[in-house]
Tab-separated table of C-alpha atoms and ligand atoms in Angstrom:
chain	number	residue	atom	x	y	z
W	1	UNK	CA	121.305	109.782	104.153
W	2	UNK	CA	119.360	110.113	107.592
W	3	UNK	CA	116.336	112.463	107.298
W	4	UNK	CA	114.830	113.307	110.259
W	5	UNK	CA	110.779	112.807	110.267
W	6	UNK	CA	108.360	114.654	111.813
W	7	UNK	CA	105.442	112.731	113.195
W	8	UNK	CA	102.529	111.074	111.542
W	9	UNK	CA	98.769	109.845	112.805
W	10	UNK	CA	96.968	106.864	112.531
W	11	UNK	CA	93.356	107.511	111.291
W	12	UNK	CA	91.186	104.474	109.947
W	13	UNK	CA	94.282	102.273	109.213
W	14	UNK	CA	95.717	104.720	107.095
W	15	UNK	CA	98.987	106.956	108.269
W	16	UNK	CA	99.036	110.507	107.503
W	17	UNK	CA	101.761	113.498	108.052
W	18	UNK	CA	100.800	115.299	111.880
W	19	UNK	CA	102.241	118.048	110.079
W	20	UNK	CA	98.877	119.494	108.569
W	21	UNK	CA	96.702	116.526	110.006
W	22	UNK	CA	94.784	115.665	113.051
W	23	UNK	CA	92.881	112.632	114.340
W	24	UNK	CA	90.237	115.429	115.401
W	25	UNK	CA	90.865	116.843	111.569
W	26	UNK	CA	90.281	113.395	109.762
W	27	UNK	CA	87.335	112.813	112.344
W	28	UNK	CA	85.721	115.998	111.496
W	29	UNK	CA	86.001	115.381	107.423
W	30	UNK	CA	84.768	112.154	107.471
W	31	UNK	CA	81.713	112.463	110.276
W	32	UNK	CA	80.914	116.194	110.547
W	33	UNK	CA	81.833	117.832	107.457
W	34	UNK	CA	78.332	118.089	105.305
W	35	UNK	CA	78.964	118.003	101.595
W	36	UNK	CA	76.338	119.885	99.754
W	37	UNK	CA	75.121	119.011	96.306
W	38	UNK	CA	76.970	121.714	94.452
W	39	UNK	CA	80.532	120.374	95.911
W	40	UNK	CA	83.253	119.557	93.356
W	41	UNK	CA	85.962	116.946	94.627
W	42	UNK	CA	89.434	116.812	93.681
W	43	UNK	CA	90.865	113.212	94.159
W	44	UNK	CA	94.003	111.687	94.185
W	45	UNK	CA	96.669	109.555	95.479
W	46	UNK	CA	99.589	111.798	96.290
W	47	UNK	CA	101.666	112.815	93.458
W	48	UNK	CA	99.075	111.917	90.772
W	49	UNK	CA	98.592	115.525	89.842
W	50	UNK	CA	97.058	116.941	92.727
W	51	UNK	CA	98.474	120.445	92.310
W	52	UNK	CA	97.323	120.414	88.594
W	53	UNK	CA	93.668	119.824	89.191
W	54	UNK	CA	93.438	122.476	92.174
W	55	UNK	CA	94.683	124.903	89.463
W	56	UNK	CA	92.745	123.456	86.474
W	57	UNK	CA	89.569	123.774	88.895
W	58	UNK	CA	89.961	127.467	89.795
W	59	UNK	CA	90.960	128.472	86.155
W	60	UNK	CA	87.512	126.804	85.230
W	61	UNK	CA	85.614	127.852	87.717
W	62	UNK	CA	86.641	131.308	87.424
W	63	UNK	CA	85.894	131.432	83.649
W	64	UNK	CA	89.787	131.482	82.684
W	65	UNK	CA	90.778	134.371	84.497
W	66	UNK	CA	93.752	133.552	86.253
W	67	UNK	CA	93.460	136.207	89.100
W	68	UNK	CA	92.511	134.624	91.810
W	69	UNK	CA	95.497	131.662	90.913
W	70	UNK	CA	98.000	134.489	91.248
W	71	UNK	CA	96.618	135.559	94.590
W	72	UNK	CA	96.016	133.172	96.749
W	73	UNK	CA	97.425	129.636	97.669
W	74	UNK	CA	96.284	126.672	95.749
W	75	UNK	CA	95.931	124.992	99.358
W	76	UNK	CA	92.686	127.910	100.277
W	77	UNK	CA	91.471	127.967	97.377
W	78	UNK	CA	91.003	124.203	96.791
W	79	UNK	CA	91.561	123.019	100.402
W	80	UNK	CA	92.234	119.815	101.527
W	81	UNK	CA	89.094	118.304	103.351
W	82	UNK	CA	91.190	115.909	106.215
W	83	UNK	CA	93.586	118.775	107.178
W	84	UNK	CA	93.356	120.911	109.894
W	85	UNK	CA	92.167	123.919	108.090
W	86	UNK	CA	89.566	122.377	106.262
W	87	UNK	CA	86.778	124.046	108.303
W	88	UNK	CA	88.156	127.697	108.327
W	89	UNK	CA	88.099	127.713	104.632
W	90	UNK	CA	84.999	125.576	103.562
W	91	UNK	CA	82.514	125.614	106.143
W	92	UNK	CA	80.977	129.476	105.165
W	93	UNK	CA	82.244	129.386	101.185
W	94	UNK	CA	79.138	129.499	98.655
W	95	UNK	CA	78.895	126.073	96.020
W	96	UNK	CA	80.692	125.668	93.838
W	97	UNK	CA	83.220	124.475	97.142
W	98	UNK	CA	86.361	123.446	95.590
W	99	UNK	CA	87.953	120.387	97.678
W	100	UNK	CA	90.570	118.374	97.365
W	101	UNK	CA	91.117	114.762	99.157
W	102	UNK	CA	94.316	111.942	99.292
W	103	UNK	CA	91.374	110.145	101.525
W	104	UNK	CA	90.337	106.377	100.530
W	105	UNK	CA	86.289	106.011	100.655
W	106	UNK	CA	86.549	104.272	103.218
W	107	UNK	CA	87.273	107.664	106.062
W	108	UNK	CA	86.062	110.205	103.268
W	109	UNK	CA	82.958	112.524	104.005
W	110	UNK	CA	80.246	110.045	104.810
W	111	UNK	CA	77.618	112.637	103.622
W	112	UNK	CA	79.267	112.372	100.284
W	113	UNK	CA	77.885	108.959	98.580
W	114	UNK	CA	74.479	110.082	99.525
W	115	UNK	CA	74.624	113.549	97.812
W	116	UNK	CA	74.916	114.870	94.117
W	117	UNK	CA	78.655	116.786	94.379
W	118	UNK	CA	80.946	115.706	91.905
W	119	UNK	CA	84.222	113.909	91.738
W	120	UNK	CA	87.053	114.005	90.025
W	121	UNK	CA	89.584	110.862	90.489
W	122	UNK	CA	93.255	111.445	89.169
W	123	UNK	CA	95.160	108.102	88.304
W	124	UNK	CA	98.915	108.066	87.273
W	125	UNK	CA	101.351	105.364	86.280
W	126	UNK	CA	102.158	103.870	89.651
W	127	UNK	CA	105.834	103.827	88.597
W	128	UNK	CA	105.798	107.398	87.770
W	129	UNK	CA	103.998	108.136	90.696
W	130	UNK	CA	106.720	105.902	93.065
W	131	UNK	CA	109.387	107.960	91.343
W	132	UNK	CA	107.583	111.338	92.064
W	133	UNK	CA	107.029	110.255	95.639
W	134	UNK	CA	111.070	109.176	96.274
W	135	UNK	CA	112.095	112.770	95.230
W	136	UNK	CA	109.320	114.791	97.008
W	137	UNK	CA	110.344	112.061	100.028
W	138	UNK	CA	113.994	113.383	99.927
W	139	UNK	CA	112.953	116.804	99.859
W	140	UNK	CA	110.083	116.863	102.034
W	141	UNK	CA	110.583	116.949	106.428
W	142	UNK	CA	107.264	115.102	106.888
W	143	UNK	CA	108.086	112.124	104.442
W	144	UNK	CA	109.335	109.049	105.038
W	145	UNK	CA	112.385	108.111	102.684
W	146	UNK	CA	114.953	105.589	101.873
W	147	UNK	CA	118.100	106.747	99.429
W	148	UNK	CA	118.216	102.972	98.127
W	149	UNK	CA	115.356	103.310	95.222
W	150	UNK	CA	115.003	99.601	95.563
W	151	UNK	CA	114.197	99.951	99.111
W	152	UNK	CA	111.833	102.925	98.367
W	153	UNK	CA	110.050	101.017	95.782
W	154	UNK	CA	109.278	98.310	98.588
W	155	UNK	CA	107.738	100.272	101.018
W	156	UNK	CA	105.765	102.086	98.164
W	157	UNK	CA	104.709	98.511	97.258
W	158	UNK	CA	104.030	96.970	100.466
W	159	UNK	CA	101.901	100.480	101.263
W	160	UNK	CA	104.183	101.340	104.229
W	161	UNK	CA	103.461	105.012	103.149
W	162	UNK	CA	101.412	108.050	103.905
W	163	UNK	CA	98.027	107.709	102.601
W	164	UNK	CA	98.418	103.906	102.719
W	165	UNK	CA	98.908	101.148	99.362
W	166	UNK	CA	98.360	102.781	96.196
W	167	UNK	CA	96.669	99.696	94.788
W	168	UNK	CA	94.086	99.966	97.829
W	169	UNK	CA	93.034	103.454	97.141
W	170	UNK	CA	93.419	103.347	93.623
W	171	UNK	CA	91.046	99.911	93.561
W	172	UNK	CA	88.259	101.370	96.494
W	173	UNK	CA	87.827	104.944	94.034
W	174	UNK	CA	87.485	103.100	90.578
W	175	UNK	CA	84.450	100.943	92.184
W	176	UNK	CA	82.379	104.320	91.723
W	177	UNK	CA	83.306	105.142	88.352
W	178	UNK	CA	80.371	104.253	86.458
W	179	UNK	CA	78.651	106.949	88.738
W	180	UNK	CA	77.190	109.870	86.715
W	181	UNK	CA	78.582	112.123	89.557
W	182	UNK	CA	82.384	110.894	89.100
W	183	UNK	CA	84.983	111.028	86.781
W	184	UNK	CA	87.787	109.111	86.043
W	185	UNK	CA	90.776	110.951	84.321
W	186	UNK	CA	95.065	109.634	84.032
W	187	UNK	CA	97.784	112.345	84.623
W	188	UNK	CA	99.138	110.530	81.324
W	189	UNK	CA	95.748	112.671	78.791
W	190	UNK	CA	96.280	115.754	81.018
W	191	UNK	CA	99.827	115.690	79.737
W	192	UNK	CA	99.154	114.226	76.515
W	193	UNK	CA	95.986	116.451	75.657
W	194	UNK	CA	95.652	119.392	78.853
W	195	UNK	CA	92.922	120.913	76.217
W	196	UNK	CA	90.626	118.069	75.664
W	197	UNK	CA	90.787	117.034	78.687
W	198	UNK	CA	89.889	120.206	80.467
W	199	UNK	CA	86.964	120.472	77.848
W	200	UNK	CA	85.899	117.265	79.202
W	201	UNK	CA	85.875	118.614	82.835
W	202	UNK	CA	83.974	121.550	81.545
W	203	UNK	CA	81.216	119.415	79.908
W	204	UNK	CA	81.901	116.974	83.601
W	205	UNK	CA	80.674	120.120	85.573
W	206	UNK	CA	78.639	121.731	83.110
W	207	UNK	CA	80.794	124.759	82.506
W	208	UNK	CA	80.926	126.250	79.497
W	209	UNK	CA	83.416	127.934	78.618
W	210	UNK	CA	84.127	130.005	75.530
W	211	UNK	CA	87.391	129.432	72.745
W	212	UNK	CA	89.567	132.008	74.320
W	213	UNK	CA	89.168	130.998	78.161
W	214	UNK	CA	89.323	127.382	77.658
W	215	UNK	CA	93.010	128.791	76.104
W	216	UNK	CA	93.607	130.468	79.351
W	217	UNK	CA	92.840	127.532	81.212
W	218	UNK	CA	95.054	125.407	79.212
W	219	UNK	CA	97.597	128.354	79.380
W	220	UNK	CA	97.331	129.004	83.332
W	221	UNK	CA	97.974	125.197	83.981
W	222	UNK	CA	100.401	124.664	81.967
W	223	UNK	CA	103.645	123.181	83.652
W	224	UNK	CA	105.865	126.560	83.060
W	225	UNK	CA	103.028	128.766	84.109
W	226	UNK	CA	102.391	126.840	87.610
W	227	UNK	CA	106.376	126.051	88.055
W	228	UNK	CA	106.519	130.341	87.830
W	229	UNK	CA	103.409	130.795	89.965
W	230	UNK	CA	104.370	131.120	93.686
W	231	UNK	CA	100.886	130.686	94.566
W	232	UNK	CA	101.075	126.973	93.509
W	233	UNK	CA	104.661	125.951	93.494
W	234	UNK	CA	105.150	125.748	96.982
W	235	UNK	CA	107.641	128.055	97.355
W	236	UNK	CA	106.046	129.934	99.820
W	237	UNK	CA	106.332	127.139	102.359
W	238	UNK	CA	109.762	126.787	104.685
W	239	UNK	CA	112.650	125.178	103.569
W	240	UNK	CA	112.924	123.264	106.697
W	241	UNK	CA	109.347	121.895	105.841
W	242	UNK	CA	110.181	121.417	102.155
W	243	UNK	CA	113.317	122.482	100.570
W	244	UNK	CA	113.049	123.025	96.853
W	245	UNK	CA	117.098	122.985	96.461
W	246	UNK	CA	117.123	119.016	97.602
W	247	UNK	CA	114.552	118.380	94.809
W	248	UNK	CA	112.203	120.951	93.387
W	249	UNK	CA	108.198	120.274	93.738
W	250	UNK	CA	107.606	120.723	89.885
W	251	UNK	CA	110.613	118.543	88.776
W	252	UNK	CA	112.196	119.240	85.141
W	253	UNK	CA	110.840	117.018	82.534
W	254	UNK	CA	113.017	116.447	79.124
W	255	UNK	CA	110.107	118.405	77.475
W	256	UNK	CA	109.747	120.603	80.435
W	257	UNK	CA	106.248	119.905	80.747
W	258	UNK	CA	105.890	117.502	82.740
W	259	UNK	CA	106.885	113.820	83.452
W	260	UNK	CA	105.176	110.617	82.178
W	261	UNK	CA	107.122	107.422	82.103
W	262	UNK	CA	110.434	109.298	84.625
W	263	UNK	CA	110.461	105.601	85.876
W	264	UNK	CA	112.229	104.219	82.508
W	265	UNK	CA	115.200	106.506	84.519
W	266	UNK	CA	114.676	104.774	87.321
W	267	UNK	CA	113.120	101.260	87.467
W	268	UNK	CA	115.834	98.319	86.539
W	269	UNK	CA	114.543	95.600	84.480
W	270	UNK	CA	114.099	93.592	87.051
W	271	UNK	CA	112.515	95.948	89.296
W	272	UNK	CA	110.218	96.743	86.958
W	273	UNK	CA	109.305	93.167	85.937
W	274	UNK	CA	108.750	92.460	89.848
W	275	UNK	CA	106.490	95.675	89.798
W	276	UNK	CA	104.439	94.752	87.164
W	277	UNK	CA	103.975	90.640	88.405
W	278	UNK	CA	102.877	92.934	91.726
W	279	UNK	CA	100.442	95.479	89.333
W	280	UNK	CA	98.824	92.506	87.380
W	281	UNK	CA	98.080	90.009	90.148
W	282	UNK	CA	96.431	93.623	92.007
W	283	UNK	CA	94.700	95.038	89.562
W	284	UNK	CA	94.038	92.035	87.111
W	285	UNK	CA	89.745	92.551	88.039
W	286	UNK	CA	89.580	95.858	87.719
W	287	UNK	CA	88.648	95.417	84.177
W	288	UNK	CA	90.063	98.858	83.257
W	289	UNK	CA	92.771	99.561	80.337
W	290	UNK	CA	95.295	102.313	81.555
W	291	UNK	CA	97.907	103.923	78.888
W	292	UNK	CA	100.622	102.605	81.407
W	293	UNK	CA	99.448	99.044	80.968
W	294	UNK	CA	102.303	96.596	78.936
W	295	UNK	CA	101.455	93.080	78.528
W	296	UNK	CA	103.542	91.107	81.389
W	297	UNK	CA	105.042	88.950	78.592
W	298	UNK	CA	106.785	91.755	76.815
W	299	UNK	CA	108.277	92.561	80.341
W	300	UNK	CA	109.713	89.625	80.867
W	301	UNK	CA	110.679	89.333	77.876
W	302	UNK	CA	112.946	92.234	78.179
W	303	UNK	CA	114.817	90.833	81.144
L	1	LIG	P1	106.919	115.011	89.270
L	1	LIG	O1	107.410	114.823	90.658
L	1	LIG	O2	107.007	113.795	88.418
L	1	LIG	O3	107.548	116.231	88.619
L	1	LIG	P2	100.835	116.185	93.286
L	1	LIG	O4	100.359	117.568	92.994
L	1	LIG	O5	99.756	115.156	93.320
L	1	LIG	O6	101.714	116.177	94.498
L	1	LIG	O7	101.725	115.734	92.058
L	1	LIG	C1	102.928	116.384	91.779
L	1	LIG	C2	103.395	115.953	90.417
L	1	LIG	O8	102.564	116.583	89.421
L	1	LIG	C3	104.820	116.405	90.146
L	1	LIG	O9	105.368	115.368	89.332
L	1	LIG	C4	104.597	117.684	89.349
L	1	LIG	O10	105.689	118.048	88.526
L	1	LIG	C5	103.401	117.273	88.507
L	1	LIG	N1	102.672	118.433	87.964
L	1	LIG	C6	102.093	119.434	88.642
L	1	LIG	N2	101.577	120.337	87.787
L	1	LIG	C7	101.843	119.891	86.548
L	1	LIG	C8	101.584	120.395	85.229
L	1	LIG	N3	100.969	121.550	85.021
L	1	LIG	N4	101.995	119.654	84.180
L	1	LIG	C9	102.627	118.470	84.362
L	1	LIG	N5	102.916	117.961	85.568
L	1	LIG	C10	102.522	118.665	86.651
């Protein structure tokens, strides 16, 4: 199916959508923009559980109370530092400033590696996060997209994408992790334990919370809560932009909570053996153990 595209930009070899994005708006973020010590960071590749941070960060930060969540866009109140709004919203906002960033180090906030504000990186299964990106591709006007999966999963892998090769920007954030300012988490423990792991973000920014609005937290984030919550679900945005009835933004899991490991529906054996020969020769110094990783034998194996 032909999908018409709207435009994108080069900035700093990466390609993102013109849509929400300037070469003046990346410029800004990465040479103006002054990050202040008390700055929180949301980071991610696309579809690694962007959404889910910006609302686990304002639940947090605002004790549990899920007010503000219901009121106001998740896209003010945890703004994204290389679009064009960025300044409106951050620029006269007290600390604790709430960002969010798809941005690889090397065009993020130069005033950030020099400065105290914490960072929180969001990793998901590449395959899960390939499959998220084909659907929100179909649905989405400022998205590339191919019907063929195959042919999707190529340009994912070759990093003909917005926001550039997942392996690059997932490689060029984990080389900071053993900072005492950053924290690494998957999108496969949010899903498997949302409570722990938003006590660990607590302890990560030195909030603490009490019993009953750490439940809130884990209550207002959950998947039917933010699926329900205009405010997050982007259902507030034009269908011609994105239109939830080609493929909705929070899709249905089996468990309706969520989907880890949606690429079992998708990948063919042989697919996935090519993905993971790709995955291991990438990320074989990393050094890091991820729950998605399988030894390559048993994939092979199962060919
Ligand atoms: P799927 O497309 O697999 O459903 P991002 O916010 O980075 O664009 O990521 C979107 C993905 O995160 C979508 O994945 C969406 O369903 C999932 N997601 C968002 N909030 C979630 C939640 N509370 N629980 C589980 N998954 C969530």
């Amino acid at each position: 199916m032909a999908k018409q595209v709207t435009h994108s930009i080069e900035y700093g070899g990466i390609t993102l959508p013109a849509l929400v994005h300037s070469e003046a708006s990346v410029r800004y973020a990465q040479q103006s923009f002054q990050v202040r010590d008390g700055d929180v960071f949301n980071l991610t590749y696309p579809k690694s559980g962007t959404t889910w941070m910006q609302e686990i960060l304002t639940l947090i930060h605002s004790n549990g109370d899920p007010t503000l969540s219901r009121l106001v866009p998740s896209w003010e109140r945890v703004p994204w530092i290389e679009q064009n709004t960025a300044a409106e919203y951050l620029e006269n906002r007290p600390c604790p400033r709430l960002i969010t960033s798809h941005l690889p180090p090397t065009v993020f906030p130069e005033s950030f590696f020099s400065s105290q504000a914490k960072a929180i990186y969001t990793i998901r299964n590449p395959k899960d996060v390939c499959v998220s990106l084909y659907y929100y591709a179909k649905m989405a006007s400022f998205l590339d997209y191919k019907e063929d999966f195959g042919e999707f999963i190529e340009m994912f892998c070759a990093g003909k994408i917005l926001f550039g090769s997942w392996f690059d920007h997932v490689k060029a954030w984990l080389a900071y992790r053993d900072r005492a300012n950053f924290l690494l988490l998957t999108y496969d423990e949010l899903i498997k334990d949302l409570r722990g792991s938003v006590l660990r973000i607590c302890q990560f920014l030195g909030k603490d919370l009490d019993a009953s609005a750490v439940d809130s937290v884990v209550e207002n984030a959950s998947f039917e809560t933010m699926k329900g919550n205009k405010m997050v679900n982007y259902s507030l945005v034009p269908e011609d932009i994105m239109n939830q009835n080609v493929s909705p933004f929070f899709r249905k899991g089996r468990t309706n909570r969520g989907i880890s490991g949606d690429w079992r529906n998708h990948f063919t054996p042989e697919q996935n053996a090519t993905f993971h020969d790709l995955y291991h020769q990438k990320m074989k110094d990393v050094g890091i153990k991820f729950p998605w990783d399988e030894p390559q034998s048993e994939i092979h194996q199962k060919l």
